[in-house]
mmCIF file of C-alpha atoms in Angstrom:
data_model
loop_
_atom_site.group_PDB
_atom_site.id
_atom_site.type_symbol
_atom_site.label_atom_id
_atom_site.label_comp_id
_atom_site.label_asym_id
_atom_site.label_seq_id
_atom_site.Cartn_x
_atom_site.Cartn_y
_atom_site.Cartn_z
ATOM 1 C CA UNK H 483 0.000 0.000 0.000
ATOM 2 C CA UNK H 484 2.660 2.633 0.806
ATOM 3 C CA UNK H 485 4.682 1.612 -2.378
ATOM 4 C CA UNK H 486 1.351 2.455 -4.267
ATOM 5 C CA UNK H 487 0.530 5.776 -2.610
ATOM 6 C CA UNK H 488 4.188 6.524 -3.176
ATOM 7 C CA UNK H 489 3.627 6.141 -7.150
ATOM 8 C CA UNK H 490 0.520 7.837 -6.941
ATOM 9 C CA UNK H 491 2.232 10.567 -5.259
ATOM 10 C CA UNK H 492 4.911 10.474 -8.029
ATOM 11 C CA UNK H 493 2.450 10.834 -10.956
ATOM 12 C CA UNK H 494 0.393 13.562 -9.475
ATOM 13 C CA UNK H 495 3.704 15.607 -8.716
ATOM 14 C CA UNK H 496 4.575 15.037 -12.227
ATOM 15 C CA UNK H 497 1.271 16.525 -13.475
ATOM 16 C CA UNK H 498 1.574 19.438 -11.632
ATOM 17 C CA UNK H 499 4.829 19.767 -12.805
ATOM 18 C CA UNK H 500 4.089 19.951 -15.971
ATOM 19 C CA UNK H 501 1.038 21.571 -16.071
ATOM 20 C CA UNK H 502 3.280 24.218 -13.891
ATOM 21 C CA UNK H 503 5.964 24.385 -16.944
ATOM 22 C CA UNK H 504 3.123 24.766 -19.767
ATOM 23 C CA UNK H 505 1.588 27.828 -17.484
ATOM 24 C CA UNK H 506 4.787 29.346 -17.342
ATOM 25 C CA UNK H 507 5.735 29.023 -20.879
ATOM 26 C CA UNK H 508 2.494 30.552 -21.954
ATOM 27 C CA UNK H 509 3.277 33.210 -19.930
ATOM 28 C CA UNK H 510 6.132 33.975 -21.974
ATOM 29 C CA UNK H 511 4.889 33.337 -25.016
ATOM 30 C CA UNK H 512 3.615 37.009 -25.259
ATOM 31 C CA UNK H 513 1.592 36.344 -29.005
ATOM 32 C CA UNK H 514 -0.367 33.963 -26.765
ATOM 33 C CA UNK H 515 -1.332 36.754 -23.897
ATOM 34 C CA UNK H 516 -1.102 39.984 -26.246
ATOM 35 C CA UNK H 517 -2.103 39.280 -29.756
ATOM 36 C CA UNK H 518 -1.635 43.162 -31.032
ATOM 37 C CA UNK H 519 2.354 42.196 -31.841
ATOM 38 C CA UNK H 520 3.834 44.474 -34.450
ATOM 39 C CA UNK H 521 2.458 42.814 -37.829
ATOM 40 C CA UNK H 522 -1.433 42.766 -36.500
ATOM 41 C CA UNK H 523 -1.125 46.497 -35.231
ATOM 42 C CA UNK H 524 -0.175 47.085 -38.856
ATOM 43 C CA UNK H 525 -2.672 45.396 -40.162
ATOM 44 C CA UNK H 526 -5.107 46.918 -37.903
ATOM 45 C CA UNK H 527 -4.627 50.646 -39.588
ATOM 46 C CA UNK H 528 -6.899 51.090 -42.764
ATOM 47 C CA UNK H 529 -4.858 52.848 -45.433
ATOM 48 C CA UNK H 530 -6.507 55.127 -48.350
ATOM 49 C CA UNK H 531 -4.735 53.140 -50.344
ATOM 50 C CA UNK H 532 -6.470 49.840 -49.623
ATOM 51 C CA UNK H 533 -9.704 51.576 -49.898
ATOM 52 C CA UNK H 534 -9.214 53.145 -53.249
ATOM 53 C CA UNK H 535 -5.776 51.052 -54.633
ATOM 54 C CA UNK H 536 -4.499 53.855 -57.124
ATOM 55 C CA UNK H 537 -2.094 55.852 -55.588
ATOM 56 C CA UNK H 538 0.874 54.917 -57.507
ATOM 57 C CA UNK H 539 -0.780 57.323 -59.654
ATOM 58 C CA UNK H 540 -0.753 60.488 -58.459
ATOM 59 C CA UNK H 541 1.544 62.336 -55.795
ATOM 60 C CA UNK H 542 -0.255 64.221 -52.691
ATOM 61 C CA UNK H 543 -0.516 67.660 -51.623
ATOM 62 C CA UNK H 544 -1.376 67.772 -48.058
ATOM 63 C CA UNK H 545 -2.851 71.093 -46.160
ATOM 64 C CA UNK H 546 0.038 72.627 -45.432
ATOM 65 C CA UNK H 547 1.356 72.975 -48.563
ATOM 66 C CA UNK H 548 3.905 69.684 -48.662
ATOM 67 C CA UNK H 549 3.909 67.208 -51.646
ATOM 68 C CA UNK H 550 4.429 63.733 -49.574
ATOM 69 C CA UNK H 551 4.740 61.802 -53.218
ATOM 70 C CA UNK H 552 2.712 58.781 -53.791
ATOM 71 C CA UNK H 553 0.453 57.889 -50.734
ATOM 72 C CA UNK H 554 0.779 54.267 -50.638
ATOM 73 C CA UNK H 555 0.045 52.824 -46.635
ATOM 74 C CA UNK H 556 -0.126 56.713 -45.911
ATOM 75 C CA UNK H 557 -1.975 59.009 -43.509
ATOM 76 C CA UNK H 558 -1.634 62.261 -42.068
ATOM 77 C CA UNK H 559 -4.378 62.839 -38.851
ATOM 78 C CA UNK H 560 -4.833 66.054 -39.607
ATOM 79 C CA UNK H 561 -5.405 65.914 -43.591
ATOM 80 C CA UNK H 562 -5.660 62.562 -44.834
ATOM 81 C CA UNK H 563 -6.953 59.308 -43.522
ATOM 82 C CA UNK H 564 -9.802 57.184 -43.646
ATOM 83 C CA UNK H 565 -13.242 56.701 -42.090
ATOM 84 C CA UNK H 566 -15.860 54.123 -42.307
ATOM 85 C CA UNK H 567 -19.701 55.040 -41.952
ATOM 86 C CA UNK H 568 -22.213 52.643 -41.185
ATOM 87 C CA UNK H 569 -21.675 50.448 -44.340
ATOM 88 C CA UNK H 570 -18.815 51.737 -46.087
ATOM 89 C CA UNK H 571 -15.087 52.285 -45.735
ATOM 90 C CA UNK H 572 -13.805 56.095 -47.136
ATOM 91 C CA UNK H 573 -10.244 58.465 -47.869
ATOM 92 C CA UNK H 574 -10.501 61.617 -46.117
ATOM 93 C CA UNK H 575 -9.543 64.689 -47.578
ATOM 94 C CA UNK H 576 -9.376 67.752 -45.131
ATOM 95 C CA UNK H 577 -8.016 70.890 -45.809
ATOM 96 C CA UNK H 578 -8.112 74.451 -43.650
ATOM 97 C CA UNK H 579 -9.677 77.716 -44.745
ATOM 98 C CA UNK H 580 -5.957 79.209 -43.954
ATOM 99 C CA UNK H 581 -2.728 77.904 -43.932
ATOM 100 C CA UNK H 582 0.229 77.280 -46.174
ATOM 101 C CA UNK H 583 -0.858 76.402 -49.640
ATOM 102 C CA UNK H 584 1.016 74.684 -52.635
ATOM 103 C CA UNK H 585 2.539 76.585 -56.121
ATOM 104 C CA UNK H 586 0.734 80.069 -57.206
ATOM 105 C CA UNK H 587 -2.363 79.621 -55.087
ATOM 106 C CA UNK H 588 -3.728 81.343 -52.117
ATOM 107 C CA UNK H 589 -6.524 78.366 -51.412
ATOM 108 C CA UNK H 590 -5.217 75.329 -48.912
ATOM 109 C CA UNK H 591 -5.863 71.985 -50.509
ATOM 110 C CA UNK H 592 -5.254 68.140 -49.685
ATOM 111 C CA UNK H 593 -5.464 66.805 -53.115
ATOM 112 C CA UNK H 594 -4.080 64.274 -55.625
ATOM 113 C CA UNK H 595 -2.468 65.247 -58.673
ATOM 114 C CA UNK H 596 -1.860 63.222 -61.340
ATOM 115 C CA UNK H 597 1.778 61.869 -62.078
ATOM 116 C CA UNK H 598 1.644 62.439 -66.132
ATOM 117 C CA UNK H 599 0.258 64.894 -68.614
ATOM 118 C CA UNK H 600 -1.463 64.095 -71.713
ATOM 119 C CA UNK H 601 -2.493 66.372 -74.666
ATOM 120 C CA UNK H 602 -6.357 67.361 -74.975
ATOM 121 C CA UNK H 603 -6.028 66.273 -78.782
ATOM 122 C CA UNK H 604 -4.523 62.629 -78.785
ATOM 123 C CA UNK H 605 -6.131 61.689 -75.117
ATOM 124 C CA UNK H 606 -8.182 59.016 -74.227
ATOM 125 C CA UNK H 607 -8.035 60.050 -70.383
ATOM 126 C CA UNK H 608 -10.699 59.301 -68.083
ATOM 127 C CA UNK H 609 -11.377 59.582 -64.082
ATOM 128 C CA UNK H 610 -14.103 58.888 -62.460
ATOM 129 C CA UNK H 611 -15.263 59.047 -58.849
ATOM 130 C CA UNK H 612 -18.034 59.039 -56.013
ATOM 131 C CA UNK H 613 -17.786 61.111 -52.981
ATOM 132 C CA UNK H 614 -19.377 63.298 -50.525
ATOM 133 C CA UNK H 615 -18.781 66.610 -49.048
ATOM 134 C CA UNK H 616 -18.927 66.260 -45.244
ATOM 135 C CA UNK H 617 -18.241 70.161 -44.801
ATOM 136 C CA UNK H 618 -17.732 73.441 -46.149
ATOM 137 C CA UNK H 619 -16.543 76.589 -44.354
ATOM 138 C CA UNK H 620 -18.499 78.098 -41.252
ATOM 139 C CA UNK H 621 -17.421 81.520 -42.342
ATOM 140 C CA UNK H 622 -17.186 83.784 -45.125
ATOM 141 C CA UNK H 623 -18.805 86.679 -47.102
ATOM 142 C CA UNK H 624 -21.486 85.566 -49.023
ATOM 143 C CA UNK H 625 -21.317 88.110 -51.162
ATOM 144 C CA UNK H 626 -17.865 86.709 -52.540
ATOM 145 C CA UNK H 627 -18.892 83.606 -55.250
ATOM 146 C CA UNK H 628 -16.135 81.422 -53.854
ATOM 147 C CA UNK H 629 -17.796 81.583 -50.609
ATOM 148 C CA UNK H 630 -18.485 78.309 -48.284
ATOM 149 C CA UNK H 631 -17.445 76.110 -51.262
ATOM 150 C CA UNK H 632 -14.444 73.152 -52.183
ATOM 151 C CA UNK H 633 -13.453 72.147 -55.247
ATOM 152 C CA UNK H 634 -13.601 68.317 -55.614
ATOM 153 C CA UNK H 635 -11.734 67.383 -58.841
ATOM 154 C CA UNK H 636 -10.134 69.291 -61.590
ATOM 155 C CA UNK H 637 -8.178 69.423 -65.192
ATOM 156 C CA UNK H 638 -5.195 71.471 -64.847
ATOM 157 C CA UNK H 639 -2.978 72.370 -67.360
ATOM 158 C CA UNK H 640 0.910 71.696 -66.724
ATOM 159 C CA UNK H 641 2.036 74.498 -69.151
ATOM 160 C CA UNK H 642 2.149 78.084 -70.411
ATOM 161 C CA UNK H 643 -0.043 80.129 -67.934
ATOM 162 C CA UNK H 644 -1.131 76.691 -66.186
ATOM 163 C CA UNK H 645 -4.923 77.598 -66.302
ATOM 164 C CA UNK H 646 -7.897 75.040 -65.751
ATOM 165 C CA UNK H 647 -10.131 73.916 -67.835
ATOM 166 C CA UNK H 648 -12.304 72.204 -65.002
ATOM 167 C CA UNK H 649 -12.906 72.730 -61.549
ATOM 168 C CA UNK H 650 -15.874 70.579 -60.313
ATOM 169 C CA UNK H 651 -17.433 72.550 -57.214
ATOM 170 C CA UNK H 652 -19.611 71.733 -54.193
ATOM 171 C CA UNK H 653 -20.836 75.029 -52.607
ATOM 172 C CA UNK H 654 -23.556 75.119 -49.446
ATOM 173 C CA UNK H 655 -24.255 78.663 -47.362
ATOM 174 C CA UNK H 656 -25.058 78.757 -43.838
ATOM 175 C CA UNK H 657 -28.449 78.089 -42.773
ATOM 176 C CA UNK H 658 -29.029 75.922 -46.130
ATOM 177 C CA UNK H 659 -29.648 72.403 -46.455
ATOM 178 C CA UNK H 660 -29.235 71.960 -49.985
ATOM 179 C CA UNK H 661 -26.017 73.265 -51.395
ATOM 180 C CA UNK H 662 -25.254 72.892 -55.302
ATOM 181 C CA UNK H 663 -22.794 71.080 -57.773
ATOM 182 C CA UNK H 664 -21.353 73.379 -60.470
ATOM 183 C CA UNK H 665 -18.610 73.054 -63.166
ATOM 184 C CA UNK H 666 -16.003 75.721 -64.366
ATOM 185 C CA UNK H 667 -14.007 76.397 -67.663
ATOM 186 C CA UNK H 668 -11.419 78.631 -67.682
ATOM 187 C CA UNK H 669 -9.955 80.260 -70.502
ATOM 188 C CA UNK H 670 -6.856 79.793 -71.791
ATOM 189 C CA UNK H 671 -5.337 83.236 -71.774
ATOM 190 C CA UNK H 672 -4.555 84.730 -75.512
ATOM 191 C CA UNK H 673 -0.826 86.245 -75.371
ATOM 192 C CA UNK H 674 1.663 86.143 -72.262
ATOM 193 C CA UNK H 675 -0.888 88.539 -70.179
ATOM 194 C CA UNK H 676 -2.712 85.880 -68.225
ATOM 195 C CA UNK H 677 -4.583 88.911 -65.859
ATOM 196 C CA UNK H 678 -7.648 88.880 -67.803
ATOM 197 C CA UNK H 679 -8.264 85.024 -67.613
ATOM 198 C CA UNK H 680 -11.731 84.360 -66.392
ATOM 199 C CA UNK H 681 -13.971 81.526 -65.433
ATOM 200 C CA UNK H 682 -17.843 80.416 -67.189
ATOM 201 C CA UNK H 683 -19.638 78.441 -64.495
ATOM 202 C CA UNK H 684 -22.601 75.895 -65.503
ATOM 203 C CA UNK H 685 -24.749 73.968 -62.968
ATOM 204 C CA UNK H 686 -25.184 70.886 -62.473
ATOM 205 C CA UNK H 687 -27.732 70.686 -59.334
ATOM 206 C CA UNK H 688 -28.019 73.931 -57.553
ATOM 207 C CA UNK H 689 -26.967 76.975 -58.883
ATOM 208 C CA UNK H 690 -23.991 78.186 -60.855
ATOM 209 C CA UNK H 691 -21.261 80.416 -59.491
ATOM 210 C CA UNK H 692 -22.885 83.642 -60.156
ATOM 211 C CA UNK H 693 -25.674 83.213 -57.810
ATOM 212 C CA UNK H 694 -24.380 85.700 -54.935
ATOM 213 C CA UNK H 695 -26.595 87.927 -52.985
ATOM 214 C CA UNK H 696 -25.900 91.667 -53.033
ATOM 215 C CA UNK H 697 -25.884 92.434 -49.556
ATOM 216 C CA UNK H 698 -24.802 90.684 -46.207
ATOM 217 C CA UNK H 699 -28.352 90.669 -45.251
ATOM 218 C CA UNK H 700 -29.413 88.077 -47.842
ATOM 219 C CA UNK H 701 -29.018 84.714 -49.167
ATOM 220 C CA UNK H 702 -29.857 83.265 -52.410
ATOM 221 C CA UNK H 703 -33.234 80.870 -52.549
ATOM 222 C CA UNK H 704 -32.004 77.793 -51.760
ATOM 223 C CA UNK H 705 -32.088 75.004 -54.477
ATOM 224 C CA UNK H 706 -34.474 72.869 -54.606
ATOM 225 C CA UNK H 707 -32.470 70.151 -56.318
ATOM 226 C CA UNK H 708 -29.215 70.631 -54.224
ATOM 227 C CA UNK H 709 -27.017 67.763 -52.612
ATOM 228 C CA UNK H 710 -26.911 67.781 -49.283
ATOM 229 C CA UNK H 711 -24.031 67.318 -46.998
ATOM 230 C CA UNK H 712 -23.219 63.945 -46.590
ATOM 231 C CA UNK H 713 -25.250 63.169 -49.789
ATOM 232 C CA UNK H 714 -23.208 61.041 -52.007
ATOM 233 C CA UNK H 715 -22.938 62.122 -55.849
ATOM 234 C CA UNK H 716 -20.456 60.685 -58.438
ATOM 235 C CA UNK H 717 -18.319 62.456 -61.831
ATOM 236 C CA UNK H 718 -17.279 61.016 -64.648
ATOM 237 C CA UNK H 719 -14.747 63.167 -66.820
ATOM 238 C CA UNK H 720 -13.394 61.610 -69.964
ATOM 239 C CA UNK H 721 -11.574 63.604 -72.401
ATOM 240 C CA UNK H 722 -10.932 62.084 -76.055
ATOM 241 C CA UNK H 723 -9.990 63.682 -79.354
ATOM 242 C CA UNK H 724 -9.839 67.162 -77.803
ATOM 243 C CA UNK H 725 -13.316 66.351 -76.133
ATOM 244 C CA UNK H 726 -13.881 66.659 -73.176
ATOM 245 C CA UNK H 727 -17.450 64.883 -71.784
ATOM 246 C CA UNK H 728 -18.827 65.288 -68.293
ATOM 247 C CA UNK H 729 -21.414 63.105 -66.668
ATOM 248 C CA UNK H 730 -22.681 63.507 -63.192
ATOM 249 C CA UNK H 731 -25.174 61.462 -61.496
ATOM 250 C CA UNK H 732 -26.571 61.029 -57.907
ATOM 251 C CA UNK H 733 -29.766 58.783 -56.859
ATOM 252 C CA UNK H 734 -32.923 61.003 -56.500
ATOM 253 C CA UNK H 735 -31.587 63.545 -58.766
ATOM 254 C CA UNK H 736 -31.374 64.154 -62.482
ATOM 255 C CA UNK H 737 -28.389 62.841 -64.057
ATOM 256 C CA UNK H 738 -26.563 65.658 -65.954
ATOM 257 C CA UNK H 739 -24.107 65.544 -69.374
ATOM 258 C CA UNK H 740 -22.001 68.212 -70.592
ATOM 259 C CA UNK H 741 -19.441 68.625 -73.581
ATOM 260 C CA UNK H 742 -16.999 71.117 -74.193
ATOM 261 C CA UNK H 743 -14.403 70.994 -76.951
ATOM 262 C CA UNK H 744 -10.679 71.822 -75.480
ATOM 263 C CA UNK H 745 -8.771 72.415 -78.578
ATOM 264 C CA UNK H 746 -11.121 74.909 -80.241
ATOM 265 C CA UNK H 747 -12.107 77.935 -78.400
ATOM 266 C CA UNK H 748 -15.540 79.949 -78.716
ATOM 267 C CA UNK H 749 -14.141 82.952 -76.474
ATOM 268 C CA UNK H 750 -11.945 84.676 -79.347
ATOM 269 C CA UNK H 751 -14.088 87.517 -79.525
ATOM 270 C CA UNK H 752 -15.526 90.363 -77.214
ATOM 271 C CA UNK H 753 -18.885 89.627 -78.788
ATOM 272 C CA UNK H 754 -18.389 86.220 -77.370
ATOM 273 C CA UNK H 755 -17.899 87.336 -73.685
ATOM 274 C CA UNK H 756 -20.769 85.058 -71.888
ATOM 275 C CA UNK H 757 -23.452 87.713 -70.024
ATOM 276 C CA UNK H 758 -22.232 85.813 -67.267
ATOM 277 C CA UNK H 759 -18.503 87.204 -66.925
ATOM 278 C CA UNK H 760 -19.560 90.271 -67.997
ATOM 279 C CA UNK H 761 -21.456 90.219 -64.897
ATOM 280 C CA UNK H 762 -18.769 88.939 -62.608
ATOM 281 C CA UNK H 763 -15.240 89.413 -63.946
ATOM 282 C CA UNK H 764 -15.541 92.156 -66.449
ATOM 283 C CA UNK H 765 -16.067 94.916 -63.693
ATOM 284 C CA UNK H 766 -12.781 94.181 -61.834
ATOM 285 C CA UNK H 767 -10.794 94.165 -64.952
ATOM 286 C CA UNK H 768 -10.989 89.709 -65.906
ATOM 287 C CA UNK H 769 -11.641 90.754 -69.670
ATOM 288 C CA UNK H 770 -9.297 88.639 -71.638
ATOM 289 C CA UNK H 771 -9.989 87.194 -74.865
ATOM 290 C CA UNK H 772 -8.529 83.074 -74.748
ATOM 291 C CA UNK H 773 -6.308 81.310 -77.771
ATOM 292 C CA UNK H 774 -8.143 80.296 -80.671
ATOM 293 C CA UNK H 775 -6.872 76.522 -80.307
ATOM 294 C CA UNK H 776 -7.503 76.776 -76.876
ATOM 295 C CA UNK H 777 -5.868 74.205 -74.695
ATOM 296 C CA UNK H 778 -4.372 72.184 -77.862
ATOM 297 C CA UNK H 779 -0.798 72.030 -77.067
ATOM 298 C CA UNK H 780 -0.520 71.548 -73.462
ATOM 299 C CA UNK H 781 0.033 69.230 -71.102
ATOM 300 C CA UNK H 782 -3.226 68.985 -68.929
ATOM 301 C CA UNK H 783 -3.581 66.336 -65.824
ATOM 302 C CA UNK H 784 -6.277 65.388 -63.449
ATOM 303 C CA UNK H 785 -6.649 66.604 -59.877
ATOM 304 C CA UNK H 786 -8.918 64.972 -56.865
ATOM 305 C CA UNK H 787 -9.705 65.996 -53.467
ATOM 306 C CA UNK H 788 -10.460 69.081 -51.426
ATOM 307 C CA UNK H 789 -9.377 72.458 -52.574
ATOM 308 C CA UNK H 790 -10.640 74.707 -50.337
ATOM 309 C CA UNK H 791 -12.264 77.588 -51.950
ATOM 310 C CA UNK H 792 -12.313 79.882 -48.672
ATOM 311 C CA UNK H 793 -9.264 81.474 -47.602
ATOM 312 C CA UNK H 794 -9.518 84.481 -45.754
ATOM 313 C CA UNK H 795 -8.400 87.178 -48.512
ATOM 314 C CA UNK H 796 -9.780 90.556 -48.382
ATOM 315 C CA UNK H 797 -13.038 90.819 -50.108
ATOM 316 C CA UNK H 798 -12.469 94.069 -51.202
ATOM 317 C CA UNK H 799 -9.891 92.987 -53.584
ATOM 318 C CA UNK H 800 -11.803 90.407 -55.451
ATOM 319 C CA UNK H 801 -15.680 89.730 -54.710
ATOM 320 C CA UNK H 802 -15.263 86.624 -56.984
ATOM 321 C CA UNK H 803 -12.175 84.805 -54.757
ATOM 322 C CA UNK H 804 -11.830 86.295 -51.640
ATOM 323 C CA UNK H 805 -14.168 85.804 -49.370
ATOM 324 C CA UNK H 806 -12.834 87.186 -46.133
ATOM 325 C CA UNK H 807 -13.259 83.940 -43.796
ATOM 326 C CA UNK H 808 -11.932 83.870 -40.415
ATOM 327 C CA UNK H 809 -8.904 81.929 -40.344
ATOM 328 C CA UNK H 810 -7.177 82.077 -37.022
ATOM 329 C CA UNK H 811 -4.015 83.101 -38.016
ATOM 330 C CA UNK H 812 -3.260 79.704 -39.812
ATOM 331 C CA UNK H 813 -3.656 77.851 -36.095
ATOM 332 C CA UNK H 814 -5.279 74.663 -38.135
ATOM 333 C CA UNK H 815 -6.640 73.322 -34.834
ATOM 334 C CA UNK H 816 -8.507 76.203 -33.897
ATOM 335 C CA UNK H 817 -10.152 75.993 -37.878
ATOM 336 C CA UNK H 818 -11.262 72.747 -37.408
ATOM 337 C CA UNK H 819 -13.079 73.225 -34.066
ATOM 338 C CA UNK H 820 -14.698 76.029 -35.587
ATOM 339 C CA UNK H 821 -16.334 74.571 -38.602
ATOM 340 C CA UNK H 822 -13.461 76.280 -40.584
ATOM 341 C CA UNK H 823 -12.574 73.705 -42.962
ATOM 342 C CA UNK H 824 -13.720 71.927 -45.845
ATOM 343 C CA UNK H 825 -13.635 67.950 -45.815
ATOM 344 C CA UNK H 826 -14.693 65.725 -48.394
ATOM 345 C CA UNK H 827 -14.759 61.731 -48.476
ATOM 346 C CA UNK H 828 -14.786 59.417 -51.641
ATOM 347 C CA UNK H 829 -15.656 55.720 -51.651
ATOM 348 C CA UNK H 830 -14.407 55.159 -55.442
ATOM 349 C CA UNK H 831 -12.320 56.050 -57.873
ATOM 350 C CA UNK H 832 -10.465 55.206 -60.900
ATOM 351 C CA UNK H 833 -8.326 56.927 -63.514
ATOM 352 C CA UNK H 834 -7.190 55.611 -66.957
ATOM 353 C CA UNK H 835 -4.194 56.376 -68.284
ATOM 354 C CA UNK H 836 -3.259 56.746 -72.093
ATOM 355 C CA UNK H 837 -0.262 55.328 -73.900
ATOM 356 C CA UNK H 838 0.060 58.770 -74.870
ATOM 357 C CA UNK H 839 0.578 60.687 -71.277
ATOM 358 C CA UNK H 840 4.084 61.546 -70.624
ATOM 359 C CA UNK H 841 5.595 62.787 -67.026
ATOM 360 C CA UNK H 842 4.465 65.714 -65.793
ATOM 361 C CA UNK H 843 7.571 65.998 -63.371
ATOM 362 C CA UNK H 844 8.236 69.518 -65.035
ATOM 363 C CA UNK H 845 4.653 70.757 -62.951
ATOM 364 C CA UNK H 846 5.774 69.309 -59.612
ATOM 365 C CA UNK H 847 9.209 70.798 -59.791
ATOM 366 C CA UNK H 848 7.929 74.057 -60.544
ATOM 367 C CA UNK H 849 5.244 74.389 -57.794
ATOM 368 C CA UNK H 850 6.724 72.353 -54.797
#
């Protein structure tokens, strides 16, 4: 009996033993106890660029003016990141009212631009994409047209006075629900005097560009087919054989189709001065006449994002461009707790390419 209690003894000190050894070397198996080790914390971050994979196409200008190159497994907190809604995952764009602001312009802007250039007449170039505005400046003078509004996706032109012949707006005012969806052309400046260069707005849903009140006591009627914030709409811009065709669609609203031919002008003229610009540029001296072939020659090259439209200029300078927001002195934090920002959020997008498009380093090296 004792030699049997003895074995027993034996076994069950073995068991413990080793149930002792396999508790300890769980212990220090720290993937077993804490499985956030350095590959799953990776994986755990959500990159734009596995949201919307086509970043090797473009290089990004952030809100403060830097060019960070191609955002592949980027973010930046305060610019770019993503977000997922209830359904859906989405890349961030967020850029300031004020701050420091990338090449010739005065407007902040956190926004893609595209890696080549191709030439309006041999292109085959499209880019398409669905998005919605989240927010639009707080502040402003809504007298100014540029006023509470962000520019979503553009064609810019790489060359000679680097004009734009798109600029896809969303514009809201304070105190609306609806705001509207709105196109631009710009000329393309006859002679080496690009001063007089002006813009001819068309809407889409909404109004156009020209709708401003007259005083600071007013607002204009609010549209009745408008996008809302947080209302998702989608662009299609395809340029082909010096065409370029625009298509714009959103569910509950009408879809919309424009053309407009980029190597052939139809502002060569003064008789051919739309009544619109007469009504908005003409009077501070935005008179110009542009090139009879237009864009034809020039490197042009798509643009996506949030370019902020309101950037604290004077108003009395330009009642087109400056709108006279509040913008902290540049303090970016202090913007975005005050509604001082605009912020825009795309689900999809795509770009084609041509065989055609060459680099369009020349732009970056400019401008940077």
């Amino acid at each position: 009996m004792i030699v049997k209690t003895v074995k027993s003894l034996t076994v069950i000190f073995s068991g413990l033993c080793l149930a002792l050894l396999l508790n300890t070397s769980c212990k220090n198996d720290k993937s077993a106890t804490n499985p956030k080790t350095e590959d799953t914390v990776t994986k755990d971050t959500l990159y734009a660029s596995e949201v919307i994979p086509f970043f090797d196409k473009w290089n990004l200008i952030l809100g403060d003016g830097s060019n960070v190159g191609q955002a592949n497994n980027y973010q930046h907190k305060d610019f770019f990141y993503t977000a997922t809604d209830s359904t859906e995952d989405w890349v961030v764009y967020k850029a300031p009212n004020g701050g420091d602001t990338h090449g010739t312009s005065n407007n902040t802007r956190t926004e893609l631009a595209q890696l080549k250039k191709w030439y309006a007449k041999t292109a085959d170039d499209k880019l398409s994409a669905t998005l919605k505005v989240m927010n639009v400046s707080a502040t402003g003078d809504q007298r100014v047209a540029a006023s509470y509004a962000v520019v979503v996706g553009q064609i810019h032109s790489a060359d000679g006075h680097e004009n734009e012949p798109l600029k896809i707006f969303y514009k809201k005012y304070p105190g609306h629900t609806k705001g509207s969806v709105f196109w631009h052309y710009e000329i393309n400046t006859e002679g080496d005097d690009n001063s007089g260069r002006w813009d001819f707005s068309s809407a889409v849903w909404g109004h156009d560009f020209s709708v401003v009140p007259t005083t600071m006591d007013e607002l204009p009627e609010e549209p009745k087919d408008g996008i809302e914030l947080g209302e998702e709409f989608s662009y299609e811009i395809t340029v082909k054989d010096g065409i370029m065709n625009l298509k714009f669609t959103s569910e509950g609203h009408e879809t919309k189709t424009f053309t407009k031919n980029l190597v052939e002008s139809e502002y060569t003229t003064v008789a051919d001065i739309p009544e619109q610009t007469q009504k908005l540029f003409v009077p501070i001296g935005q008179d110009g006449l542009e090139r009879k072939n237009a864009y034809e020659g020039e490197g042009l090259f798509f643009k996506l994002g949030s370019y902020n439209q309101t950037n604290g200029k004077s108003p009395e300078v330009n009642k087109n461009w400056c709108s006279g927001a509040d913008t902290f002195g540049g303090d970016i934090q202090k913007q975005y707790e005050t509604g001082n920002y605009a912020e825009v959020w795309f689900k999809e997008a795509k770009i084609l390419v041509s065989d055609q498009a060459v680099s369009n380093q020349g732009y970056f090296t400019k401008n940077d």
